[in-house]
Every structure is written in structure tokens, then in C-alpha cells.
Coordinates of C-alpha atoms in Angstrom, one line a residue:
Chain A
M1 CA 150.3 18.5 42.0
D2 CA 146.8 17.8 43.3
I3 CA 148.0 16.5 46.5
F4 CA 150.1 19.6 46.8
L5 CA 147.3 22.0 46.1
Q6 CA 144.8 19.9 48.4
Q7 CA 147.3 20.1 51.2
L8 CA 148.1 23.7 50.6
I9 CA 144.3 24.5 51.1
N10 CA 144.2 22.3 54.2
G11 CA 147.3 23.8 55.6
L12 CA 146.0 27.4 55.1
T13 CA 142.9 26.4 56.9
I14 CA 144.7 25.0 59.9
G15 CA 147.3 27.6 59.6
S16 CA 145.0 30.6 59.8
I17 CA 143.6 29.0 63.1
Y18 CA 147.0 28.8 64.3
A19 CA 147.6 32.3 63.3
L20 CA 144.6 33.6 65.3
V21 CA 145.8 31.8 68.5
A22 CA 149.5 32.8 67.9
L23 CA 148.4 36.4 67.9
G24 CA 147.3 36.2 71.4
Y25 CA 150.6 35.0 72.4
T26 CA 152.5 37.5 70.5
M27 CA 150.4 40.6 71.5
V28 CA 150.8 39.8 75.1
Y29 CA 154.3 39.0 74.8
G30 CA 154.8 42.4 73.0
V31 CA 153.4 44.6 75.8
L32 CA 154.3 42.6 78.8
K33 CA 157.3 40.5 77.7
L34 CA 155.4 37.5 79.2
I35 CA 154.5 34.2 77.5
N36 CA 151.0 33.9 78.6
F37 CA 150.9 30.1 79.0
A38 CA 147.3 30.1 79.9
H39 CA 146.4 31.4 76.5
G40 CA 146.1 27.8 75.0
D41 CA 143.7 26.9 77.8
L42 CA 141.5 29.9 77.2
V43 CA 141.2 28.6 73.7
A44 CA 140.0 25.3 74.8
F45 CA 137.6 27.1 77.2
S46 CA 136.3 28.9 74.4
A47 CA 135.4 25.8 72.4
Y48 CA 133.6 24.5 75.4
I49 CA 131.7 27.7 76.0
G50 CA 131.1 28.0 72.4
L51 CA 129.4 24.2 72.3
V52 CA 127.2 25.3 75.2
V53 CA 126.1 28.6 73.6
M54 CA 125.5 26.8 70.2
M55 CA 123.4 24.1 71.7
Q56 CA 121.4 26.5 73.7
L57 CA 120.8 28.6 70.6
S58 CA 119.8 25.8 68.2
G59 CA 116.9 25.0 70.5
A60 CA 115.6 28.5 70.0
I61 CA 116.6 29.6 66.6
S62 CA 116.5 27.7 63.3
S63 CA 118.7 29.6 61.0
S64 CA 122.2 28.1 61.3
A65 CA 123.9 31.4 60.0
V66 CA 122.3 33.3 62.9
I67 CA 123.2 30.5 65.5
I68 CA 126.9 30.7 64.1
L69 CA 127.0 34.5 64.3
L70 CA 125.7 34.6 67.9
T71 CA 127.8 31.9 69.1
F72 CA 130.8 33.6 67.9
I73 CA 129.8 37.0 69.5
V74 CA 128.9 35.6 72.7
T75 CA 131.8 33.3 73.1
M76 CA 134.2 36.2 72.1
I77 CA 132.7 38.4 74.8
I78 CA 132.9 35.8 77.4
I79 CA 136.5 34.7 76.7
A80 CA 137.6 38.4 76.4
A81 CA 136.3 39.0 79.9
A82 CA 138.0 35.8 81.1
G83 CA 141.2 37.1 79.6
V84 CA 141.0 40.3 81.4
T85 CA 140.2 38.5 84.7
L86 CA 143.2 36.3 84.1
E87 CA 145.4 39.4 83.6
R88 CA 144.1 41.1 86.9
I89 CA 144.5 38.0 88.9
A90 CA 147.6 36.2 87.8
Y91 CA 149.7 38.9 86.2
R92 CA 149.1 42.4 87.2
P93 CA 149.9 41.7 90.9
L94 CA 153.3 40.4 89.6
R95 CA 154.0 43.2 87.3
S96 CA 157.1 44.4 89.1
A97 CA 158.2 40.9 90.4
P98 CA 161.0 39.0 88.6
R99 CA 160.2 37.7 85.2
L100 CA 160.2 34.0 86.5
S101 CA 157.4 34.6 88.9
A102 CA 155.1 35.7 86.2
V103 CA 155.9 32.6 84.1
V104 CA 155.3 30.4 87.0
S105 CA 151.9 32.1 87.6
A106 CA 151.1 31.6 84.0
L107 CA 151.8 27.9 84.1
G108 CA 149.6 27.9 87.4
A109 CA 146.8 29.7 85.5
S110 CA 147.0 27.3 82.6
L111 CA 146.5 24.2 84.9
V112 CA 143.7 25.9 86.8
I113 CA 141.9 26.5 83.6
E114 CA 142.4 23.2 82.1
N115 CA 141.4 21.4 85.3
G116 CA 138.6 23.8 85.6
I117 CA 137.2 22.6 82.2
M118 CA 137.6 19.1 83.4
L119 CA 135.7 19.7 86.5
I120 CA 132.7 21.4 84.7
W121 CA 132.6 19.3 81.6
G122 CA 134.2 15.9 82.5
P123 CA 137.4 14.3 81.2
R124 CA 135.6 12.6 78.1
P125 CA 135.8 14.4 74.7
K126 CA 132.7 16.6 73.7
I127 CA 131.6 16.5 70.0
F128 CA 130.5 19.5 68.1
P129 CA 127.3 19.0 66.0
A130 CA 128.2 17.9 62.4
D131 CA 125.6 19.9 60.4
I132 CA 125.9 23.3 62.0
V133 CA 127.8 24.4 58.9
P134 CA 126.2 22.6 55.7
S135 CA 128.7 20.2 54.4
I136 CA 129.0 21.7 50.8
N137 CA 132.1 20.9 49.0
W138 CA 133.4 22.4 45.8
N139 CA 135.6 20.5 43.4
I140 CA 137.9 22.8 41.6
G141 CA 140.0 21.0 39.3
G142 CA 140.2 18.0 41.5
V143 CA 140.9 20.1 44.7
Y144 CA 138.2 20.0 47.1
I145 CA 137.4 22.9 49.3
G146 CA 134.5 23.0 51.9
L147 CA 132.2 25.7 52.9
L148 CA 133.5 25.5 56.5
Q149 CA 137.1 25.9 55.3
L150 CA 136.0 28.8 53.2
L151 CA 134.4 30.5 56.2
V152 CA 137.5 29.8 58.3
L153 CA 139.8 31.3 55.7
V154 CA 137.6 34.2 55.0
I155 CA 136.9 35.0 58.8
S156 CA 140.5 34.5 59.7
F157 CA 142.0 36.8 57.1
T158 CA 139.3 39.4 57.6
L159 CA 140.0 39.5 61.4
M160 CA 143.8 39.5 60.9
F161 CA 143.4 42.5 58.3
I162 CA 141.2 44.4 60.8
L163 CA 143.7 43.9 63.5
Y164 CA 146.7 45.0 61.2
F165 CA 144.8 48.0 60.4
F166 CA 143.9 48.7 64.0
V167 CA 147.3 48.3 65.3
N168 CA 149.0 50.4 62.5
R169 CA 146.7 53.0 61.7
T170 CA 144.6 54.0 64.6
K171 CA 145.6 56.1 67.7
L172 CA 144.8 53.2 70.1
G173 CA 147.0 50.8 68.1
T174 CA 149.8 53.2 67.8
A175 CA 149.6 53.6 71.5
M176 CA 149.8 49.9 71.9
R177 CA 153.0 49.7 69.8
A178 CA 154.6 52.5 71.7
S179 CA 153.7 50.7 75.0
A180 CA 155.3 47.5 73.7
I181 CA 158.5 49.6 72.9
D182 CA 158.8 51.5 76.2
Q183 CA 156.2 51.7 78.9
D184 CA 157.6 54.6 80.7
A185 CA 158.0 56.6 77.7
A186 CA 154.5 55.8 76.8
R187 CA 153.2 56.9 80.1
L188 CA 154.9 60.3 79.4
M189 CA 152.8 60.6 76.4
G190 CA 149.7 60.4 78.5
I191 CA 149.0 56.8 77.7
N192 CA 147.3 54.8 80.4
V193 CA 149.4 51.7 80.0
N194 CA 147.1 49.5 82.3
K195 CA 144.2 50.2 79.8
I196 CA 146.4 49.2 76.9
I197 CA 147.3 46.0 78.5
M198 CA 143.7 45.3 79.2
T199 CA 142.8 45.9 75.7
T200 CA 145.6 43.6 74.4
F201 CA 144.2 40.8 76.5
I202 CA 140.7 41.5 75.3
I203 CA 141.9 41.3 71.6
G204 CA 144.2 38.5 72.1
S205 CA 141.6 36.5 73.9
A206 CA 138.7 37.3 71.5
L207 CA 140.9 36.2 68.5
G208 CA 141.9 33.0 70.5
A209 CA 138.1 32.4 71.1
V210 CA 137.5 32.6 67.3
G211 CA 140.4 30.0 67.0
G212 CA 138.8 27.8 69.7
L213 CA 135.4 27.8 67.9
F214 CA 137.0 27.0 64.5
I215 CA 138.9 24.0 66.3
G216 CA 135.6 22.7 67.4
M217 CA 133.8 23.1 64.2
Y218 CA 136.6 21.9 62.1
Y219 CA 137.9 18.9 64.1
R220 CA 134.6 18.5 66.0
G221 CA 136.1 16.5 68.8
I222 CA 137.2 18.8 71.9
Y223 CA 138.8 17.7 75.0
F224 CA 139.8 19.4 78.3
N225 CA 143.5 19.3 77.8
M226 CA 143.5 20.3 74.0
G227 CA 144.7 23.8 75.0
W228 CA 148.2 22.2 75.6
I229 CA 148.8 21.0 71.9
Y230 CA 147.0 23.7 70.0
G231 CA 148.6 26.3 72.3
L232 CA 151.9 24.8 71.8
N233 CA 151.6 24.7 68.0
A234 CA 150.6 28.4 67.9
F235 CA 153.3 29.3 70.5
V236 CA 155.8 27.7 68.1
A237 CA 154.2 29.6 65.2
A238 CA 154.5 32.9 67.0
I239 CA 158.2 32.1 67.6
I240 CA 158.8 31.1 64.1
G241 CA 157.3 34.4 63.0
G242 CA 159.2 36.4 65.6
I243 CA 157.6 36.6 69.0
G244 CA 156.0 40.1 69.8
N245 CA 155.7 40.8 66.0
I246 CA 152.0 40.8 64.8
P247 CA 152.6 40.2 61.0
G248 CA 155.1 37.5 62.2
A249 CA 152.4 35.6 64.1
M250 CA 150.1 35.6 61.1
L251 CA 152.9 34.3 58.8
G252 CA 154.4 31.8 61.3
G253 CA 150.8 30.4 61.8
L254 CA 150.1 30.1 58.1
L255 CA 153.7 28.6 57.5
L256 CA 153.2 26.0 60.4
G257 CA 149.8 24.9 59.1
V258 CA 151.0 24.4 55.4
F259 CA 154.1 22.6 56.7
N260 CA 152.1 20.4 58.9
A261 CA 149.6 19.6 56.1
L262 CA 152.5 19.0 53.6
I263 CA 154.1 16.6 55.9
S264 CA 150.8 14.8 56.4
G265 CA 150.3 14.6 52.8
Y266 CA 153.5 13.5 51.7
L267 CA 154.9 11.6 54.6
S268 CA 152.5 10.7 57.6
S269 CA 150.7 12.8 60.0
S270 CA 152.6 11.1 62.8
W271 CA 155.6 13.0 61.6
A272 CA 154.1 16.3 61.6
L273 CA 154.5 17.3 65.2
A274 CA 158.2 16.0 65.3
L275 CA 159.2 17.9 62.1
T276 CA 157.4 20.9 63.3
Y277 CA 160.1 21.2 66.0
V278 CA 163.0 20.4 63.5
L279 CA 161.5 23.5 61.5
L280 CA 161.6 25.5 64.7
I281 CA 165.1 24.5 65.5
V282 CA 166.3 25.1 62.0
I283 CA 164.7 28.5 62.0
M284 CA 166.0 29.5 65.5
I285 CA 169.6 28.6 64.3
F286 CA 169.5 30.8 61.2
R287 CA 167.2 33.5 62.5
P288 CA 167.2 33.4 66.4
T289 CA 164.6 36.2 66.5
G290 CA 162.2 34.6 64.1
I291 CA 161.4 35.5 60.5
L292 CA 160.1 38.8 61.0
G293 CA 161.6 39.5 64.5
E294 CA 163.8 42.5 65.0
R295 CA 167.3 42.0 65.9
V296 CA 167.5 43.3 69.5
A297 CA 170.2 45.7 69.4
E298 CA 169.8 48.6 72.0
K299 CA 171.2 52.0 71.2
V300 CA 172.9 53.3 74.3
Chain B
M1 CA 156.2 93.5 86.0
S2 CA 153.1 91.9 87.4
E3 CA 153.3 89.7 90.3
K4 CA 154.9 86.3 89.6
E5 CA 152.6 83.1 89.5
V6 CA 153.9 80.0 90.9
L7 CA 153.2 77.2 88.6
L8 CA 155.0 74.4 90.3
K9 CA 155.9 74.3 94.0
V10 CA 157.9 71.3 95.4
E11 CA 158.1 71.1 99.1
D12 CA 160.4 68.6 101.1
L13 CA 160.2 66.0 98.5
K14 CA 161.7 62.6 99.4
V15 CA 162.1 59.7 96.9
A16 CA 163.7 56.4 97.6
Y17 CA 164.6 53.2 95.6
G18 CA 164.0 50.6 98.2
S19 CA 166.0 51.7 101.2
I20 CA 168.2 54.1 99.3
E21 CA 167.2 57.7 99.4
A22 CA 167.9 59.4 96.0
V23 CA 166.1 62.7 96.8
R24 CA 166.3 63.8 100.5
G25 CA 163.8 66.5 101.0
I26 CA 164.3 69.1 98.4
S27 CA 162.1 72.2 97.8
F28 CA 161.9 74.5 94.8
E29 CA 159.6 76.7 92.9
V30 CA 159.1 77.3 89.1
N31 CA 157.2 80.5 88.2
K32 CA 155.0 80.7 85.1
G33 CA 156.9 81.6 82.0
E34 CA 160.4 81.1 83.5
V35 CA 163.1 78.8 82.6
V36 CA 164.4 77.1 85.8
T37 CA 167.3 74.8 85.9
I38 CA 168.5 72.3 88.3
L39 CA 172.2 71.4 88.1
G40 CA 174.1 68.7 89.6
A41 CA 176.6 65.8 88.9
N42 CA 175.5 62.2 88.0
G43 CA 173.6 60.6 90.7
A44 CA 172.6 64.0 92.4
G45 CA 168.9 63.0 92.2
K46 CA 168.0 65.2 89.1
T47 CA 166.3 62.5 87.0
T48 CA 164.7 61.1 90.1
T49 CA 163.1 64.5 90.6
L50 CA 161.7 64.8 87.1
R51 CA 160.5 61.4 87.1
T52 CA 158.6 62.0 90.4
I53 CA 157.0 65.1 89.1
S54 CA 155.9 63.2 86.1
G55 CA 154.4 60.4 88.1
L56 CA 156.8 57.7 87.0
L57 CA 158.0 57.4 90.6
K58 CA 156.1 57.7 93.7
A59 CA 157.3 60.2 96.4
K60 CA 158.2 58.8 99.8
A61 CA 157.2 62.1 101.4
G62 CA 156.7 65.7 100.6
S63 CA 154.5 67.5 98.0
I64 CA 154.5 68.6 94.5
R65 CA 151.8 71.2 93.8
Y66 CA 150.9 72.3 90.3
K67 CA 148.5 75.1 90.2
N68 CA 147.3 74.2 93.6
L69 CA 146.8 70.5 92.5
E70 CA 148.5 67.8 94.4
L71 CA 150.5 65.5 91.9
T72 CA 152.2 62.9 94.0
S73 CA 149.0 60.8 94.2
L74 CA 148.2 61.1 90.4
P75 CA 149.1 58.5 87.8
A76 CA 151.7 59.7 85.0
H77 CA 149.0 59.7 82.2
E78 CA 146.9 62.2 84.2
I79 CA 149.8 64.5 84.9
V80 CA 150.3 64.9 81.0
A81 CA 146.8 65.8 80.8
L82 CA 147.1 68.4 83.3
G83 CA 149.8 70.1 81.1
I84 CA 153.1 68.8 82.2
S85 CA 155.0 66.8 79.6
Q86 CA 158.6 65.6 79.7
S87 CA 161.4 64.9 77.4
P88 CA 163.0 62.2 79.3
E89 CA 166.9 61.4 79.8
G90 CA 168.1 59.3 76.9
R91 CA 165.4 60.7 74.6
R92 CA 163.3 57.4 74.7
V93 CA 162.0 57.8 71.3
F94 CA 159.8 55.0 70.0
G95 CA 162.4 53.5 67.7
T96 CA 160.2 51.2 65.4
L97 CA 157.6 54.2 64.9
T98 CA 158.0 56.8 62.4
V99 CA 159.0 60.2 63.3
E100 CA 155.5 61.5 62.5
E101 CA 153.9 58.7 64.6
N102 CA 156.2 59.7 67.5
L103 CA 155.0 63.3 67.3
K104 CA 151.4 62.4 67.0
L105 CA 151.6 60.1 70.0
G106 CA 152.8 63.2 72.0
A107 CA 149.3 64.6 71.6
Y108 CA 147.8 61.5 72.8
T109 CA 145.9 63.1 75.6
K110 CA 144.3 65.5 72.9
K111 CA 141.3 64.2 71.0
T112 CA 143.3 64.7 67.9
Y113 CA 146.6 66.3 67.5
N114 CA 146.7 69.9 66.4
N115 CA 147.9 70.5 62.9
A116 CA 149.3 73.9 63.7
T117 CA 151.4 72.4 66.6
L118 CA 152.7 69.8 64.3
S119 CA 153.7 72.4 61.7
W120 CA 155.4 74.3 64.6
M121 CA 157.3 71.4 65.4
Y122 CA 158.6 71.0 61.8
E123 CA 159.4 74.6 61.8
L124 CA 161.2 74.4 65.1
F125 CA 163.1 71.2 63.9
P126 CA 163.3 71.3 60.0
R127 CA 165.4 68.1 60.2
L128 CA 162.3 66.3 61.5
S129 CA 160.4 67.5 58.6
E130 CA 162.8 66.0 56.1
R131 CA 162.4 62.7 58.0
K132 CA 158.7 62.6 58.8
S133 CA 158.2 58.9 57.6
Q134 CA 161.5 57.6 58.7
L135 CA 161.7 55.2 61.7
A136 CA 162.8 57.1 64.7
G137 CA 165.4 54.5 65.6
T138 CA 167.3 55.4 62.3
L139 CA 167.8 59.1 63.4
S140 CA 171.0 60.5 64.8
G141 CA 171.5 61.3 68.5
G142 CA 170.8 64.9 68.0
E143 CA 167.7 64.3 65.8
Q144 CA 166.3 61.8 68.4
Q145 CA 166.7 64.7 71.0
M146 CA 164.9 67.2 68.8
L147 CA 162.1 64.4 68.3
A148 CA 162.0 63.9 72.1
I149 CA 161.4 67.5 72.6
G150 CA 159.1 68.0 69.8
R151 CA 157.1 64.9 70.9
A152 CA 156.8 66.4 74.5
L153 CA 155.5 69.8 72.9
M154 CA 152.8 68.1 71.0
S155 CA 150.6 67.9 74.0
E156 CA 150.7 71.7 74.2
P157 CA 152.0 71.6 77.6
E158 CA 152.1 74.6 79.9
M159 CA 155.1 73.2 81.6
L160 CA 157.9 71.4 79.9
L161 CA 160.5 69.2 81.8
L162 CA 163.7 68.5 80.0
D163 CA 166.1 65.9 81.3
E164 CA 169.7 66.7 79.9
P165 CA 168.7 67.6 76.5
S166 CA 172.3 68.2 75.6
L167 CA 173.8 64.9 76.9
G168 CA 176.1 63.2 74.3
L169 CA 175.5 65.8 71.6
A170 CA 178.2 67.4 69.5
P171 CA 178.7 71.0 70.6
V172 CA 177.2 72.6 67.4
L173 CA 174.0 70.6 68.2
V174 CA 174.1 71.7 71.9
K175 CA 173.8 75.2 70.7
T176 CA 170.9 74.3 68.5
I177 CA 169.0 72.6 71.3
F178 CA 169.6 75.6 73.7
D179 CA 168.5 78.0 70.8
T180 CA 165.3 75.9 70.5
I181 CA 164.7 76.0 74.4
K182 CA 164.9 79.8 74.2
Q183 CA 162.4 79.9 71.3
I184 CA 160.1 77.4 73.4
K185 CA 160.2 79.8 76.3
Q186 CA 159.3 82.8 74.1
S187 CA 156.3 80.9 73.0
G188 CA 155.1 81.0 76.6
V189 CA 156.0 77.6 77.9
T190 CA 157.5 77.3 81.3
V191 CA 160.6 75.1 81.4
L192 CA 162.2 73.0 84.0
L193 CA 165.7 72.2 82.7
V194 CA 167.8 69.5 84.4
E195 CA 171.3 69.8 83.0
Q196 CA 175.2 69.0 83.6
N197 CA 176.1 71.7 81.1
A198 CA 175.8 74.4 83.8
K199 CA 177.2 77.2 81.7
A200 CA 174.7 76.9 78.8
A201 CA 171.8 76.2 81.2
L202 CA 172.5 79.2 83.4
K203 CA 172.9 81.5 80.5
L204 CA 169.3 80.5 79.4
A205 CA 167.7 80.2 82.7
D206 CA 166.0 82.8 85.0
K207 CA 167.0 81.1 88.1
G208 CA 168.8 77.8 89.2
Y209 CA 169.2 75.3 91.9
V210 CA 172.1 73.1 92.6
L211 CA 171.5 69.6 93.7
E212 CA 174.1 67.4 95.4
V213 CA 173.5 63.8 96.4
G214 CA 169.9 64.3 97.0
K215 CA 169.9 67.8 98.6
M216 CA 169.6 71.4 97.2
V217 CA 173.0 73.0 98.2
M218 CA 172.4 76.3 96.4
K219 CA 169.8 78.4 94.8
G220 CA 169.6 81.8 93.2
D221 CA 169.1 83.7 90.1
S222 CA 171.2 82.7 87.2
K223 CA 173.6 85.6 87.1
T224 CA 174.4 85.1 90.9
L225 CA 175.0 81.5 90.3
L226 CA 177.2 82.0 87.1
E227 CA 179.4 84.4 89.1
S228 CA 179.6 82.4 92.2
P229 CA 183.1 81.1 92.9
Q230 CA 181.6 77.6 94.2
I231 CA 179.6 77.0 90.9
Q232 CA 182.7 78.3 88.8
E233 CA 184.7 75.7 90.4
A234 CA 182.5 72.8 90.6
Y235 CA 180.6 73.1 87.3
L236 CA 182.3 75.5 85.0
G237 CA 185.9 74.0 85.5
K238 CA 187.5 77.3 86.5
K239 CA 190.3 77.1 89.3
K240 CA 190.0 79.7 92.2

């Protein structure tokens, strides 16, 4: 039972990071029907940017809470700007081109960012400082939870709640959902769809940046091609939850995290990735649109 | 009667999909406060015309002037803000949004939606009021049409474009929809109505145009058109 609870905590921590990254995939898919393959690499980029910002700040500021807060804000802004640039350069010119062209462009953008990171920071892994979040651990009935884990959980859930509120309860959020359903009809409502797409990239990239920073702080080692594996996991999470569906991405991320952690706890971590895809296949067989995805049935 | 004010003036409009010209140089006018109808069969270019006025399609040539403003170079969302809204062909309601969310989106160009307008929509379409919090996709075809019209009216337009509002509806609902258009006209909104149901449209309209494969072949006030032998034969199913 202890192993179960411990792995549940660990899984929720990793899962909430997956969820943050998965949201970027699912939101962009929602409005553009495009898998933004470069999203994972933006996440990797955010870890590197975050590390640079953090090292600069720690020379100037002594309070680690302030350092962390500023690192998050600055990194989110930079990555959001990168996401908007990506959309402008790689996707907007192909808006009316066949779907496959945009997918190829996405793969190309992914390679550009990945190799760009390698050119700037080199091929060897970089390490996040160990003591940036004090290593405080609580023992609750035999189950350990660290301060960093608690931070990851609280911040991720807060951000997801804010996003959910924004999308479902605000005017701009409703316009975003409308644009995802029918872009021309949205234009007829007076919605500037280009602005909505830009907003989607800003939010998705900023959430991805938080995910990238958490990956750096939690696992500490970051490497230039890490966007591939974390991106793939988050992408699988988005599909499991139902691509295009925001609560689906959150659920898919958490589910995948817990699933991975339980496999690692009871079996072996080397099985985690293989069985992730078994899970994906099983879910796709029984629910091809994902757990919360809508059945695509068009009324003529 | 005072001098009629021209609200919308379309001149020599040409619209093409690639190399296929769907609208081949049409001209027409809509005066303030009127209901004007464009009749024509499938593929005549009616929907293309409305989509071009709304800015969803770019004109190849010609001009669309609204209160002396050229619309052909403006993006769709700015045209809505100028006071032209559209209930598109096939209704295009946002299926996974509630009825009320759909209506409120109609007022997107306003800072906030006008509560009085929302109440007027529920008065105009009591069925929508009963289904406020239901998802739009679960409504019947007729209800979706009401929602599409209501949503377009939420922006408090000066001019409303209606693209085949009676398409695929049961006769009793067609009557309801046309009665509603009459009420909309009485409230002072100018209406440009594209229809295949020529009889009902002409009964309601002040004047009409007939579009055939991208060209205007007839125009006139509704009464003249209703009595015209060509119209009777081609659109009203009466033999000579």
C-alpha cells in the first residue's frame, strides 16, 4: 500500500508536468487541427532559457523564492514570444495549404529548435542547481512528499484551474472555443481568428515553459533533444484524453504520469515507455477519440 | 415618403474560386429599412455573394460600398463591427456551446452584450429561451435556424444577411421564420435575404433580384417579379 501511495504521489507530480505540456498540443490542435511537433522542443528550449535566467538571477538576488518566481515569469514570456514567432513563420503561411504541408513544416521547426539548442548550449547535458528549492521532505505515514513536488502539484493545478476558468467562463475563452469549432462562423461573429490563434500559442507555449522548468528542477539534467521524449509523452497524454479537449489533456497527463509511476514502482522503469504505448493502443481501440474526446459526427 | 437612403451598393462584383468564376459582375442596391431578396437556383452564386459581402471571400473585382465605406478590403471581423451581420447557410451554430453562449458570442464586437437585445431574442424565439443552457448541437434544425438568426441579431446590426433561412425546414417552421423576418424588418433592421423559396421571399421583400449562374438576369419590385411569367415558370412552378 505504501508503494502504491508513494508512486501515486510521484505519478501525479510527473503527470501534472505532462498535463501542462499536453495542453499546448491539444489547444493548438483545437484551433488549427495541427499537431505542433515543435511544442516539445519549445519545452526543452524553456528549460535552457530558465537555467540561464536562474543562474543570472542567483548572482544578483539572494532569496530563492524571488529567483524562482522571476525565472518563471521571464521564461514564460520568452517562450510565449517564441511560440508566436513559430506560428508566424512556420504555420501561418501554410494556413490554406494541404494539411500535410503544415505537418512537415512542424517537423522541420522541431528540428530547427532542437539543433539550435545544441548549437547554442552544446550537445552535453546541463544540470540545474540542486538547492534552488530547499530539499524539505515530509513523511506522512510512510509516504514521502518533497517541497518541490508540492510546488509542482500546486502550481500545475492552479494553472490548469485558471485555464479551465478562462476557456469556459470568459468572453475571449468562449471565442477560442468557437474558433475551434468553426472558424468562418467565428469570423461572422466579429472574432479576429488570427488573434485567437496567437493567444492560443501564447497560452500553450507559456504552459509548456512551466512544464520545461519543472522538468529541469525535478529531474535536474536537461539535454538538447529532451523535447522529443517529453513531447512524445505529453502528446500521447493529449491523445489519451482526447486531442482538442482541454480537460482531456489534463486528465490524460495525470493518468499517464500515474500509470508510468506505477509501472516503475511495481515492475521496472524500463517497462514504463513500452507499456505507455500498450495503454495508448488499448485506449485507441476502445475509444478512438480518447477518453473525453467527442465522437466526430457531423450533422448535415 | 422621404428620399430612400442607399445602405449597400454592390457594383460589378466578381468572385472566383481559383479559375472558376462564381459571381460574374453583378450589381445591386439595398436601401435602408428594406427587405431585398436575391433569388436563384443552387450554384447561382447567392451564397458566394453574401460571403463576399461579409469578408469571408475576397472579391476579384468590383466594389461593395456600405454607407460609403469600401468593404472589399476589410477583414470579416471588422465588417461585423461596422454593422453587417450574417446568418450563414447551413446555420453553422457552435454545437458544443450552449444556446446562451452562442447568442452572447453574437455580440462579440460589443464590450458586453446588451441585456435588452438578449431578452428580445428570447421574445422573438421563445423556444430558445426554454433551451438556454442546452448545447446548440442538440437543437432541431428549425431551432438551430432560430439560433443562427438570433445570434446574428445580437450584434445589433443595421443590416442582416440571411442565407437560405428556410432550407430544409418543415412548412410550418418556414412560416414562423418568415414571420420573424417581418418582425425584424419592423424593428428597423435592413435585410438582405437569399432564398430558393421564391414565393415566400417575394411576398415579404420590397424588391428582388434573380441570379443565374453568376449573373443578375432580372430585377424589380416584388410585386412585378411575383407576377412575371418567367419567375412564375422558373421558381414558382406554374406552367405557362
